Every structure is written in structure tokens, then in C-alpha cells.
Amino acid sequence: MLSERRLTAEVRLKMAEDVADAEGNEVLWWGKMDEDGRVCRAEAAARGDESSVPALFPHMTRGDVVIHNHPSGFLTPSPADLNVATNLGNQGIGSFIVDNEVRRIYIVAEPVKARELQPLDREGVGAFLEPEGELSRFLPNYEPREPQIELLKQIVDGFNLGKVVAAEAGTGVGKSFAYLLPAFMWAEKNKERIVVSTGTINLQQQLMDKDIPLVQRLLGSSVKAVLVKGRRNYLCLKRFEEELEEGSLFREDKDEINLIKEWAETTSDGSLSDLSFKPKGELWNKINSEADLCTGVRCRHHETCFVMQARREASAAGILVVNHHLLFADLSLRVGGFGFEAFAVLPPFQRVIFDEAHNMEKSATSFFSQSFNRFSCTRYLNRLYRKSRKGAAGLILKLEAIVGTNEEFLALPGMIDEIQSKAVLLEETTMAMNPFRGSLWISGAPSQGVGFGILEPMLTLQKAILDLVGTVSRQLKQVPEDQEEGDVPLEIRSLMTRFDNMAAFFEVFRAYREHNEKIFWLNKGRLPDGKEFVTYYVTPLDISPLMYEAVFEPFDSVICTSATLAVDRNFSYWMNRTGASLVPDERLIKGIYDSPFNYRDQVLLAIPAEVPLPSEQDAWIACSLPLIKEAILLAEGRTLVLFTSYELLRQVHEYLVFDLERAGITLFAQGDDDRGRLLEHFKTEVSSVLLATDSFWEGVDVPGDSLRQLIICRLPFRVPTEPVLKARVEALESRGGNAFMEISLPEAIMRFKQGFGRLMRSKSDSGVVLVLDGRIIKKNYGRFFLSSLPETQRSVKHSKDLLMDMEEFLYR
């Protein structure tokens, strides 16, 4: 067939030029089709030799086409061509072959024509939330909120027009309803799957238990919604069976094992949250599901597998609720070669909604980082070989039973012990040569010298791991052909891939001075018994290109919403950090929807005029601690105190504990119990105080009388020595940027807004926000923090007069 029938003239010319540039070798293109069934756009994705080309398919969707040339001029597809065409065809993607002159074309598989989408009625969807709309019939005391209606219409535009939406919606706007209504209607009307990604478990529970059931009843929708969890949340029946077989009668966790055994026989979904107790982490890690250790359809438990059951549930759903980390796990696989029409961690989806989108960058940075510590290494080594009171066990012994004993098998336990000892040596050397607290950035600057001392023990560990991989791989080659796909060889191959990746990690880490695009850093952690350990990290310096490639470019609609996306009503900071700044202006919709709450009458912002700067540590303590105590006593408890460091939290706790106990006020502090129980105690015990830091700046929802006062001890600037921040600051300054104004300040303002938002959680809430950081009134940049807040009553006075204003406001 002549190519002009299926390729436009412009595409034929471009492809011929690409072949010439590749010196006549094979080139692979991905193409877009026009309404006449011709390729109207073709981009070269890979170049090979005269007989092959890498099979890379970036950002392809149903209706697209893959094209490659045969330099020989014979266009008949090879077996490899047919295999690729089959896989792509099952995703609705076509496959064409052309000659080097792009004159002739062979159609291996036609693309599935993209379905014509049915747009939503913008005004009709909005009418559901109007005063006499459908929602008012379901909620007797329903009050329409104009910002919510406008936000919903903007999101409808995002779906209809294929846009990226960035929407800041203040507390009380009702953003979840504003995106769930159009999401369910779109999924029903267009049979497309939509992912809703959140940053916190609390929001996931609110969506699944409250908001989604109400939307389904409101619409009479048959669209199924499923909460998707990571596979490590599920029991692996195969691993559990092995643990039972190898377990000792004298094991310390015998009671837990027996309880899990009883539960496994009755549980409907096999997930950790379905257990009536929380098992020890060490035990759960031995019996949960892991992708690398899964043998898939070859597993004897495949039909009853809890993960497979969850995957089937997800495949049948039109709305998937996930957390940011799980979503980025999925997206990294898609960008890495799975494509966007296959099942990766999630089934394929076309549109994505990020709630709590201010945390997108943090989640993506965490996921796109690589790490190593000796515990992860030990975990995989124990799968290969371990000793217990019952004797030796592990996959190596099972492999030996398949291929027979030889000298290399006899040497393997010693090789495993050697890796263990070298991993300990690396950690000990790291801590001895680099005494640090918390985290440490391994700079590429020769003058710093940090990191140099760990390179030699890291190399010896790398070599020991590679020796193990080589030895085990040679034994795998001895497996009889009819057993190559058995459970044991497959699982061992997966483990060898893990160890190969560890060795590759060390190779990159040791060459840290050659990788200016990466951040190399260490973090010191602490075990429950108080012993310290080190984790080694490699993090991208700039994740915005990765985010654009994985999120904003491939999906038809991307909706990003949060109560805090803008700084001074400007989205630039968030957009630059997440890659949204790379989205063409014509595809971007931005909007700010202010809270409908009456902050002006119901919130007092109180700032002591004499409070010192945090840098004046002793003076700040002398001024602030008595004021914190007096404010708490004044409010009769009912106070959340937010800190930026555990050290200060402990100091304040020690100062308060006696006087509050004497006043009948219960004092809770982060670390006393897990986060969920602490919050529940704080909610139910009205005369109480909660001292908290870190994660409590957001996701805390305590409406009503339990929270009438919020105390912010310090403006939430990140520690300037934090490795990832320090590296990004240095990179920005090397380009002539102002790191404080472009990174540190906007990040702190967004965090400050999140903290401030903990007080007003419902329309009837009211109270005081006391800020004890002198920088907010004494530094020029303090005005940016103040202007970021909604309009409130404000009192900036000496402490004595300030307390009088606070009392009058609380008890008016």
C-alpha cells in the first residue's frame, strides 16, 4: 500500500528525514491519527540498528499508532513485530511498518478509533448544588455555597476541554463534592476511569464513608468506587503458608501467628486494616504481599489471592481512590515502559484528580528517590537463607534440592554472612566518619570531603553483592528446563534483580560528584530499642520534568485542588515545584475560591507585640512559655499547640505538665500514642491540650468546642540544613535566584496556611489563633504571612493586654 493513503505529506517528509538522520537504520515513531484515519503527527521515540530498534512507547493512548521502518525494504512483520503489535493492539494502539523512503506502508494492526466523548452540561451539573437543586432534597439543612458551585463548573470545564485545573479552595468550600459530582457523571457518561488521589488517610475515609455514597445516591449512579491500597497491605497466602511451615514452636510471636491464621480463614479482603489488632512490623513484613516476590498466575493461591481479588475489584470500578504515593508508584511504571493503556499498579485510567495537591511534590520526591539501608538488605538475604533454632531455611536450600549440591552452594551461606557484615561495616564507618544528627547532604564539593570515607566500604559491599548475584545466577542456569518457571526459580530471579538494583545504587552513589542532577544524602534513624541506623538516599534535584512527563502531559484532564496552592494569590511556587509550569498556558485553568466561613467575626489573630525573634532563644523561652500556659488556662484547655521541632515540644510539655494537671486540664503530646488515637482523645476530652508537630499541621479536623484556640509557636520554615532543601537552594542560587523568596518563604507560607486552617472546621466554629513568632510583625516578609490569611479580627498588643482581648473574644 502506498503510504500517502495513511500518512499526511508533512508526516512522510518528517519520517524520511528522521531515517536519513539515523543513517538508514531502524527508527520507531509514535503517531496521532486525524479524523480521516491518516497519521497527522509522528514523533521519533527511538533509533536502532539495521535490524532492530528499542520498543519504547511514551504516553500512547487508545487510537494512537506505532510505526517503524524496515531498512531491507521487506515490510512483512517479524515474530517480534507481531508480538509487539499484539500487546499494543490489546490496548487499542495500531502498528504500521514503512520502508526507508516512506513510500510504502504495511498495516499490521489498525488502531481502535477513539470514542467520541460526551461533554457534561456545565450549568446542569452546577444546578445540583443550587438552592432548589437535587442536593437540597437529600440534606434538609443544605445551604448553597457560591464558591463551591463555581469550583464545580471550573472542574467540568477541565473534563470537557481536556484541561489542567489548579484550584485553591478554602476551608468550607466543599471541594470534594465539587469534583466528585462531575467525576461520577463523566465516568457514567463516557465509560472512562478516573483516579482520585489524596494525601491523607482521613480524607480517603471521608470520601469512601461519607461523600461518595451520598454522590452515588444523589445521582442514582451505578459507577463503582473502590479504595485501592498498596499490595503490602495484603496478606500473601503463599508467604504465610511458608512462615507457618518454617515457624518454631518457641517463637515469640506464636500468639499473633495463630490469630492471623484464624483471621485468614474468614477475612473478606485480607488487608491489614481488616485485622482486629496491629501485628508487629517484623512479622507482617514476612507474610505480606510484595511485587518482586509474587509469582503471579503460577502461584497455587492465585485464584484466592487477596491482591488479585483487589485488582479485579479495581478493574471493575469507574472511580479509584488512592493515596499520592501509590499513584506515583503506578505512574513511574507507566513512564518506565508499561505505557498508559496497561494495568500497572492500577488499571488504566484517563483522568486524575489530586486532592491535597499541595503535597504532590513531596510525595513524588519521596517516590522518585532511591534508598538503601542494611535492614532492607537483610530482609532479602533472609529470603535466600536464614538460620533458626529449627535449623536452616530459605530459597537457596530449595534451589539446591532442584539442581543438586555443589561447592558453590556450600559457599553461599558464608557469602550471605559476608554481605551482612559488610553492610554493618558501611553503617559503622558512616557514623564514625560523619558524626551528624538527623540528615546529612553528601556534597560534591571536594573541600567538604564528606562521603569520601564511606566509598571504600560501599565498594566492598557492592562487590560482595555482585559476587552473590553471579553465584546464584550460575546455579539458576542449572535448573531443568521444565522447572524454570517454577515458584522457587522465579522468586530467586526477582531477588537477584533486587540485589542487582542495590549494586547499581552503590555504583551511582559512589560517583556522586559526577551527578549534579541528583542529591546524595544520609538520614539517621532510631530503632525501638534506641539503636541508630543509617539510610542512604539518591533524590532527583528537580522533579518538575518528571512530574510533567508522568502527570500533566499524558492524561486528558488533571484536576489539582487544595486549601493551599497559592502564595499571595499566585500559583507560581506550586506550579514551578510540580511541573505544572511546563503546561502550555492555553491548557491551564486556575482559580481561587475563598472560604465561605465568617473569619472576620469568628477568629481573632493574636500576636504579642514584645515576643522576641526565635533566634533569641533564651528570651523567646522566657516570654513565650508563660504566655502559652496563661492562654491555655484562659481557654480552659481546648487548645492545639503546633511546633516546628520535637525538642521545643518536649521543653514546653515539661513546663506545662504540673500546672495543667493541677487545673484539671489533660495534656496530650505527639509521641504519647499513635496519631489517630491522640486525635480521638483530644476530640472527646473537651478540657484538653494537644502538643504536636510535623504531620499535625494538616489533616487535623476537630470541629466544635474541643478546639477553641490554636497556638503557632514558630513560623514553619524548614530546617535550612535539610539535605534536599539545601541542595535545591544551592542549585537555585547558582543560577542567580533568590532561594529565600523563591523556595523557603513560599513553602513556609503554604505550611502556615495549613496550620491556620486547623481552627475553623465548620461554619459555627470560632476561636483564637495565637502566633508566637516575632518575625511575623518585625520582619518585612512577615506581611506575606499575614496577607495569606483570610480577614480576621486582629490584636497586636503586649501580652497582658493581649490576654484580655483573647478572653473577651472567647467568652463574649
PDB file of C-alpha atoms in Angstrom, residues 227-445:
ATOM      1  CA  LEU A 227     -10.382   2.341  47.645  1.00  0.00           C
ATOM      2  CA  VAL A 228      -7.098   0.945  46.306  1.00  0.00           C
ATOM      3  CA  LYS A 229      -4.333   0.067  48.759  1.00  0.00           C
ATOM      4  CA  GLY A 230      -0.708  -0.838  48.162  1.00  0.00           C
ATOM      5  CA  ARG A 231      -0.080  -4.567  47.919  1.00  0.00           C
ATOM      6  CA  ARG A 232       1.973  -4.612  51.125  1.00  0.00           C
ATOM      7  CA  ASN A 233      -1.307  -4.024  52.965  1.00  0.00           C
ATOM      8  CA  TYR A 234      -2.424  -7.535  51.968  1.00  0.00           C
ATOM      9  CA  LEU A 235      -1.614 -10.950  53.371  1.00  0.00           C
ATOM     10  CA  CYS A 236       0.244 -13.213  50.925  1.00  0.00           C
ATOM     11  CA  LEU A 237      -1.159 -16.707  51.394  1.00  0.00           C
ATOM     12  CA  LYS A 238       1.936 -18.329  49.907  1.00  0.00           C
ATOM     13  CA  ARG A 239       4.386 -16.493  52.181  1.00  0.00           C
ATOM     14  CA  PHE A 240       2.138 -17.048  55.194  1.00  0.00           C
ATOM     15  CA  GLU A 241       1.983 -20.757  54.447  1.00  0.00           C
ATOM     16  CA  GLU A 242       5.792 -20.865  54.273  1.00  0.00           C
ATOM     17  CA  GLU A 243       6.096 -18.981  57.556  1.00  0.00           C
ATOM     18  CA  LEU A 244       3.772 -21.481  59.231  1.00  0.00           C
ATOM     19  CA  GLU A 245       5.810 -24.393  57.877  1.00  0.00           C
ATOM     20  CA  GLU A 246       9.133 -22.935  58.995  1.00  0.00           C
ATOM     21  CA  GLY A 247       7.954 -21.394  62.288  1.00  0.00           C
ATOM     22  CA  SER A 248       9.277 -22.622  65.634  1.00  0.00           C
ATOM     23  CA  LEU A 249       7.113 -23.893  68.492  1.00  0.00           C
ATOM     24  CA  PHE A 250       9.043 -21.497  70.714  1.00  0.00           C
ATOM     25  CA  ARG A 251       8.691 -18.388  68.558  1.00  0.00           C
ATOM     26  CA  GLU A 252       7.880 -15.188  70.437  1.00  0.00           C
ATOM     27  CA  ASP A 253       5.086 -14.182  68.015  1.00  0.00           C
ATOM     28  CA  LYS A 254       3.248 -17.552  68.202  1.00  0.00           C
ATOM     29  CA  ASP A 255       0.080 -15.923  69.555  1.00  0.00           C
ATOM     30  CA  GLU A 256      -0.005 -13.358  66.752  1.00  0.00           C
ATOM     31  CA  ILE A 257       0.604 -16.045  64.130  1.00  0.00           C
ATOM     32  CA  ASN A 258      -2.316 -18.106  65.452  1.00  0.00           C
ATOM     33  CA  LEU A 259      -4.621 -15.063  65.473  1.00  0.00           C
ATOM     34  CA  ILE A 260      -3.653 -14.243  61.871  1.00  0.00           C
ATOM     35  CA  LYS A 261      -4.240 -17.884  60.879  1.00  0.00           C
ATOM     36  CA  GLU A 262      -7.800 -17.741  62.262  1.00  0.00           C
ATOM     37  CA  TRP A 263      -8.403 -14.367  60.614  1.00  0.00           C
ATOM     38  CA  ALA A 264      -7.050 -15.530  57.220  1.00  0.00           C
ATOM     39  CA  GLU A 265      -9.743 -18.209  57.065  1.00  0.00           C
ATOM     40  CA  THR A 266     -12.599 -15.708  57.444  1.00  0.00           C
ATOM     41  CA  THR A 267     -11.395 -12.309  56.157  1.00  0.00           C
ATOM     42  CA  SER A 268     -13.154 -10.977  53.093  1.00  0.00           C
ATOM     43  CA  ASP A 269     -10.286  -8.892  51.720  1.00  0.00           C
ATOM     44  CA  GLY A 270      -7.101  -9.958  53.533  1.00  0.00           C
ATOM     45  CA  SER A 271      -5.994  -6.387  54.207  1.00  0.00           C
ATOM     46  CA  LEU A 272      -4.137  -5.192  57.289  1.00  0.00           C
ATOM     47  CA  SER A 273      -6.964  -2.792  58.176  1.00  0.00           C
ATOM     48  CA  ASP A 274      -9.347  -5.762  58.449  1.00  0.00           C
ATOM     49  CA  LEU A 275      -7.286  -7.261  61.284  1.00  0.00           C
ATOM     50  CA  SER A 276      -8.606  -6.614  64.797  1.00  0.00           C
ATOM     51  CA  PHE A 277      -5.070  -5.901  66.030  1.00  0.00           C
ATOM     52  CA  LYS A 278      -1.875  -4.490  64.577  1.00  0.00           C
ATOM     53  CA  PRO A 279       0.789  -7.211  64.211  1.00  0.00           C
ATOM     54  CA  LYS A 280       4.454  -6.485  64.775  1.00  0.00           C
ATOM     55  CA  GLY A 281       6.043  -4.905  61.718  1.00  0.00           C
ATOM     56  CA  GLU A 282       8.729  -7.583  61.536  1.00  0.00           C
ATOM     57  CA  LEU A 283       6.121 -10.337  61.345  1.00  0.00           C
ATOM     58  CA  TRP A 284       3.868  -8.578  58.823  1.00  0.00           C
ATOM     59  CA  ASN A 285       6.866  -7.922  56.532  1.00  0.00           C
ATOM     60  CA  LYS A 286       7.446 -11.693  56.386  1.00  0.00           C
ATOM     61  CA  ILE A 287       3.916 -12.544  55.299  1.00  0.00           C
ATOM     62  CA  ASN A 288       2.597  -9.589  53.308  1.00  0.00           C
ATOM     63  CA  SER A 289       2.478  -9.367  49.532  1.00  0.00           C
ATOM     64  CA  GLU A 290       5.455  -7.986  47.617  1.00  0.00           C
ATOM     65  CA  ALA A 291       5.584  -7.396  43.884  1.00  0.00           C
ATOM     66  CA  ASP A 292       9.115  -8.764  43.478  1.00  0.00           C
ATOM     67  CA  LEU A 293       8.278 -11.981  45.304  1.00  0.00           C
ATOM     68  CA  CYS A 294       4.970 -12.615  43.536  1.00  0.00           C
ATOM     69  CA  THR A 295       4.848 -15.491  41.048  1.00  0.00           C
ATOM     70  CA  GLY A 296       1.524 -14.341  39.577  1.00  0.00           C
ATOM     71  CA  VAL A 297      -0.591 -16.865  37.697  1.00  0.00           C
ATOM     72  CA  ARG A 298       1.886 -19.646  38.548  1.00  0.00           C
ATOM     73  CA  CYS A 299       1.136 -19.324  42.269  1.00  0.00           C
ATOM     74  CA  ARG A 300      -1.071 -22.094  43.643  1.00  0.00           C
ATOM     75  CA  HIS A 301      -3.025 -19.439  45.576  1.00  0.00           C
ATOM     76  CA  HIS A 302      -3.630 -17.248  42.529  1.00  0.00           C
ATOM     77  CA  GLU A 303      -7.393 -17.798  42.423  1.00  0.00           C
ATOM     78  CA  THR A 304      -7.845 -16.952  46.120  1.00  0.00           C
ATOM     79  CA  CYS A 305      -5.094 -14.296  46.257  1.00  0.00           C
ATOM     80  CA  PHE A 306      -6.213 -11.165  48.111  1.00  0.00           C
ATOM     81  CA  VAL A 307      -4.154  -8.881  45.849  1.00  0.00           C
ATOM     82  CA  MET A 308      -5.658 -10.420  42.716  1.00  0.00           C
ATOM     83  CA  GLN A 309      -9.095 -10.007  44.257  1.00  0.00           C
ATOM     84  CA  ALA A 310      -8.342  -6.321  44.885  1.00  0.00           C
ATOM     85  CA  ARG A 311      -7.083  -5.905  41.305  1.00  0.00           C
ATOM     86  CA  ARG A 312     -10.298  -7.396  39.946  1.00  0.00           C
ATOM     87  CA  GLU A 313     -12.292  -5.011  42.122  1.00  0.00           C
ATOM     88  CA  ALA A 314     -10.278  -2.054  40.811  1.00  0.00           C
ATOM     89  CA  SER A 315     -10.712  -3.165  37.195  1.00  0.00           C
ATOM     90  CA  ALA A 316     -14.488  -3.184  37.651  1.00  0.00           C
ATOM     91  CA  ALA A 317     -14.556   0.326  39.132  1.00  0.00           C
ATOM     92  CA  GLY A 318     -15.050   3.678  37.421  1.00  0.00           C
ATOM     93  CA  ILE A 319     -13.645   5.713  40.326  1.00  0.00           C
ATOM     94  CA  LEU A 320     -10.435   4.697  42.111  1.00  0.00           C
ATOM     95  CA  VAL A 321      -9.487   6.374  45.394  1.00  0.00           C
ATOM     96  CA  VAL A 322      -5.747   6.115  46.116  1.00  0.00           C
ATOM     97  CA  ASN A 323      -3.039   7.928  48.028  1.00  0.00           C
ATOM     98  CA  HIS A 324      -0.410  10.056  46.286  1.00  0.00           C
ATOM     99  CA  HIS A 325       2.397   7.562  46.918  1.00  0.00           C
ATOM    100  CA  LEU A 326       0.520   4.654  45.348  1.00  0.00           C
ATOM    101  CA  LEU A 327      -0.382   6.792  42.348  1.00  0.00           C
ATOM    102  CA  PHE A 328       3.252   7.757  41.764  1.00  0.00           C
ATOM    103  CA  ALA A 329       4.231   4.094  42.073  1.00  0.00           C
ATOM    104  CA  ASP A 330       1.829   3.443  39.195  1.00  0.00           C
ATOM    105  CA  LEU A 331       2.975   6.431  37.132  1.00  0.00           C
ATOM    106  CA  SER A 332       6.671   5.570  37.429  1.00  0.00           C
ATOM    107  CA  LEU A 333       5.974   2.150  35.900  1.00  0.00           C
ATOM    108  CA  ARG A 334       3.958   3.707  33.075  1.00  0.00           C
ATOM    109  CA  VAL A 335       6.685   6.206  32.226  1.00  0.00           C
ATOM    110  CA  GLY A 336       9.261   3.405  32.544  1.00  0.00           C
ATOM    111  CA  GLY A 337       7.683   1.353  29.759  1.00  0.00           C
ATOM    112  CA  PHE A 338       4.308  -0.051  30.829  1.00  0.00           C
ATOM    113  CA  GLY A 339       2.514   2.635  28.845  1.00  0.00           C
ATOM    114  CA  PHE A 340      -0.726   4.341  29.760  1.00  0.00           C
ATOM    115  CA  GLU A 341      -3.178   1.724  28.479  1.00  0.00           C
ATOM    116  CA  ALA A 342      -1.969  -1.275  30.506  1.00  0.00           C
ATOM    117  CA  PHE A 343      -2.517  -2.444  34.086  1.00  0.00           C
ATOM    118  CA  ALA A 344       0.464  -1.291  36.156  1.00  0.00           C
ATOM    119  CA  VAL A 345      -0.157  -0.821  39.889  1.00  0.00           C
ATOM    120  CA  LEU A 346      -3.606   0.467  38.887  1.00  0.00           C
ATOM    121  CA  PRO A 347      -5.796  -0.421  35.916  1.00  0.00           C
ATOM    122  CA  PRO A 348      -5.519   2.111  33.076  1.00  0.00           C
ATOM    123  CA  PHE A 349      -7.268   5.432  33.638  1.00  0.00           C
ATOM    124  CA  GLN A 350      -7.795   8.568  31.582  1.00  0.00           C
ATOM    125  CA  ARG A 351      -8.246  11.391  34.082  1.00  0.00           C
ATOM    126  CA  VAL A 352      -6.859  12.126  37.518  1.00  0.00           C
ATOM    127  CA  ILE A 353      -7.907  14.339  40.430  1.00  0.00           C
ATOM    128  CA  PHE A 354      -5.348  15.363  43.056  1.00  0.00           C
ATOM    129  CA  ASP A 355      -6.942  16.446  46.312  1.00  0.00           C
ATOM    130  CA  GLU A 356      -4.490  17.874  48.859  1.00  0.00           C
ATOM    131  CA  ALA A 357      -2.400  18.715  45.789  1.00  0.00           C
ATOM    132  CA  HIS A 358      -0.033  20.865  47.851  1.00  0.00           C
ATOM    133  CA  ASN A 359       1.624  17.543  48.839  1.00  0.00           C
ATOM    134  CA  MET A 360       2.148  16.295  45.277  1.00  0.00           C
ATOM    135  CA  GLU A 361       5.786  17.353  45.114  1.00  0.00           C
ATOM    136  CA  LYS A 362       6.642  15.840  48.491  1.00  0.00           C
ATOM    137  CA  SER A 363       5.044  12.512  47.574  1.00  0.00           C
ATOM    138  CA  ALA A 364       6.675  12.441  44.149  1.00  0.00           C
ATOM    139  CA  THR A 365      10.095  13.361  45.559  1.00  0.00           C
ATOM    140  CA  SER A 366       9.788  10.526  48.059  1.00  0.00           C
ATOM    141  CA  PHE A 367       8.778   8.019  45.412  1.00  0.00           C
ATOM    142  CA  PHE A 368      11.287   9.009  42.741  1.00  0.00           C
ATOM    143  CA  SER A 369      14.092   8.764  45.316  1.00  0.00           C
ATOM    144  CA  GLN A 370      16.137   5.577  45.727  1.00  0.00           C
ATOM    145  CA  SER A 371      17.383   4.352  49.076  1.00  0.00           C
ATOM    146  CA  PHE A 372      19.332   1.651  50.885  1.00  0.00           C
ATOM    147  CA  ASN A 373      19.734   0.534  54.472  1.00  0.00           C
ATOM    148  CA  ARG A 374      21.034  -2.697  55.928  1.00  0.00           C
ATOM    149  CA  PHE A 375      17.566  -3.800  57.051  1.00  0.00           C
ATOM    150  CA  SER A 376      16.206  -3.885  53.505  1.00  0.00           C
ATOM    151  CA  CYS A 377      19.279  -5.878  52.514  1.00  0.00           C
ATOM    152  CA  THR A 378      18.864  -8.314  55.438  1.00  0.00           C
ATOM    153  CA  ARG A 379      15.218  -8.810  54.600  1.00  0.00           C
ATOM    154  CA  TYR A 380      16.015 -10.116  51.121  1.00  0.00           C
ATOM    155  CA  LEU A 381      19.021 -12.124  52.287  1.00  0.00           C
ATOM    156  CA  ASN A 382      16.773 -13.904  54.785  1.00  0.00           C
ATOM    157  CA  ARG A 383      14.523 -14.983  51.921  1.00  0.00           C
ATOM    158  CA  LEU A 384      17.548 -16.705  50.442  1.00  0.00           C
ATOM    159  CA  TYR A 385      18.993 -18.247  53.596  1.00  0.00           C
ATOM    160  CA  ARG A 386      18.410 -17.982  57.331  1.00  0.00           C
ATOM    161  CA  LYS A 387      19.108 -19.985  60.452  1.00  0.00           C
ATOM    162  CA  SER A 388      16.774 -20.606  63.349  1.00  0.00           C
ATOM    163  CA  ARG A 389      16.522 -22.978  66.281  1.00  0.00           C
ATOM    164  CA  LYS A 390      14.827 -25.452  63.971  1.00  0.00           C
ATOM    165  CA  GLY A 391      17.741 -25.283  61.528  1.00  0.00           C
ATOM    166  CA  ALA A 392      18.421 -23.614  58.183  1.00  0.00           C
ATOM    167  CA  ALA A 393      15.731 -22.497  55.740  1.00  0.00           C
ATOM    168  CA  GLY A 394      15.345 -20.365  52.643  1.00  0.00           C
ATOM    169  CA  LEU A 395      15.077 -20.416  48.876  1.00  0.00           C
ATOM    170  CA  ILE A 396      18.726 -21.407  48.386  1.00  0.00           C
ATOM    171  CA  LEU A 397      18.071 -24.771  50.038  1.00  0.00           C
ATOM    172  CA  LYS A 398      15.052 -25.304  47.791  1.00  0.00           C
ATOM    173  CA  LEU A 399      17.142 -24.440  44.728  1.00  0.00           C
ATOM    174  CA  GLU A 400      19.838 -26.852  45.908  1.00  0.00           C
ATOM    175  CA  ALA A 401      17.213 -29.589  46.086  1.00  0.00           C
ATOM    176  CA  ILE A 402      16.380 -28.908  42.427  1.00  0.00           C
ATOM    177  CA  VAL A 403      19.887 -28.741  40.909  1.00  0.00           C
ATOM    178  CA  GLY A 404      21.921 -30.774  43.410  1.00  0.00           C
ATOM    179  CA  THR A 405      24.685 -29.905  45.886  1.00  0.00           C
ATOM    180  CA  ASN A 406      27.975 -28.443  44.683  1.00  0.00           C
ATOM    181  CA  GLU A 407      30.827 -26.318  46.021  1.00  0.00           C
ATOM    182  CA  GLU A 408      29.133 -23.025  45.172  1.00  0.00           C
ATOM    183  CA  PHE A 409      26.057 -23.954  47.195  1.00  0.00           C
ATOM    184  CA  LEU A 410      28.276 -24.785  50.157  1.00  0.00           C
ATOM    185  CA  ALA A 411      29.855 -21.313  49.866  1.00  0.00           C
ATOM    186  CA  LEU A 412      26.567 -19.377  49.704  1.00  0.00           C
ATOM    187  CA  PRO A 413      25.816 -19.145  53.472  1.00  0.00           C
ATOM    188  CA  GLY A 414      29.280 -17.650  54.001  1.00  0.00           C
ATOM    189  CA  MET A 415      28.721 -15.152  51.160  1.00  0.00           C
ATOM    190  CA  ILE A 416      25.427 -14.093  52.739  1.00  0.00           C
ATOM    191  CA  ASP A 417      27.111 -13.641  56.142  1.00  0.00           C
ATOM    192  CA  GLU A 418      29.818 -11.576  54.452  1.00  0.00           C
ATOM    193  CA  ILE A 419      27.231  -9.217  52.923  1.00  0.00           C
ATOM    194  CA  GLN A 420      25.606  -8.816  56.322  1.00  0.00           C
ATOM    195  CA  SER A 421      28.918  -7.933  57.988  1.00  0.00           C
ATOM    196  CA  LYS A 422      29.937  -5.535  55.209  1.00  0.00           C
ATOM    197  CA  ALA A 423      26.575  -3.751  55.442  1.00  0.00           C
ATOM    198  CA  VAL A 424      27.178  -3.286  59.182  1.00  0.00           C
ATOM    199  CA  LEU A 425      30.725  -2.070  58.485  1.00  0.00           C
ATOM    200  CA  LEU A 426      29.446   0.501  55.980  1.00  0.00           C
ATOM    201  CA  GLU A 427      26.980   1.836  58.538  1.00  0.00           C
ATOM    202  CA  GLU A 428      29.544   1.927  61.353  1.00  0.00           C
ATOM    203  CA  THR A 429      32.075   3.689  59.116  1.00  0.00           C
ATOM    204  CA  THR A 430      29.452   6.220  58.044  1.00  0.00           C
ATOM    205  CA  MET A 431      28.546   7.121  61.615  1.00  0.00           C
ATOM    206  CA  ALA A 432      32.164   7.179  62.793  1.00  0.00           C
ATOM    207  CA  MET A 433      33.468   9.416  59.983  1.00  0.00           C
ATOM    208  CA  ASN A 434      30.418  11.639  59.674  1.00  0.00           C
ATOM    209  CA  PRO A 435      29.035  12.398  63.136  1.00  0.00           C
ATOM    210  CA  PHE A 436      25.689  14.015  62.363  1.00  0.00           C
ATOM    211  CA  ARG A 437      22.184  14.318  63.738  1.00  0.00           C
ATOM    212  CA  GLY A 438      19.132  13.774  61.568  1.00  0.00           C
ATOM    213  CA  SER A 439      20.224  14.130  57.951  1.00  0.00           C
ATOM    214  CA  LEU A 440      23.396  14.968  56.064  1.00  0.00           C
ATOM    215  CA  TRP A 441      23.884  16.117  52.470  1.00  0.00           C
ATOM    216  CA  ILE A 442      26.806  14.499  50.686  1.00  0.00           C
ATOM    217  CA  SER A 443      28.104  17.486  48.730  1.00  0.00           C
ATOM    218  CA  GLY A 444      30.123  17.144  45.551  1.00  0.00           C
ATOM    219  CA  ALA A 445      32.453  19.896  46.718  1.00  0.00           C
TER     220      ALA A 445
END
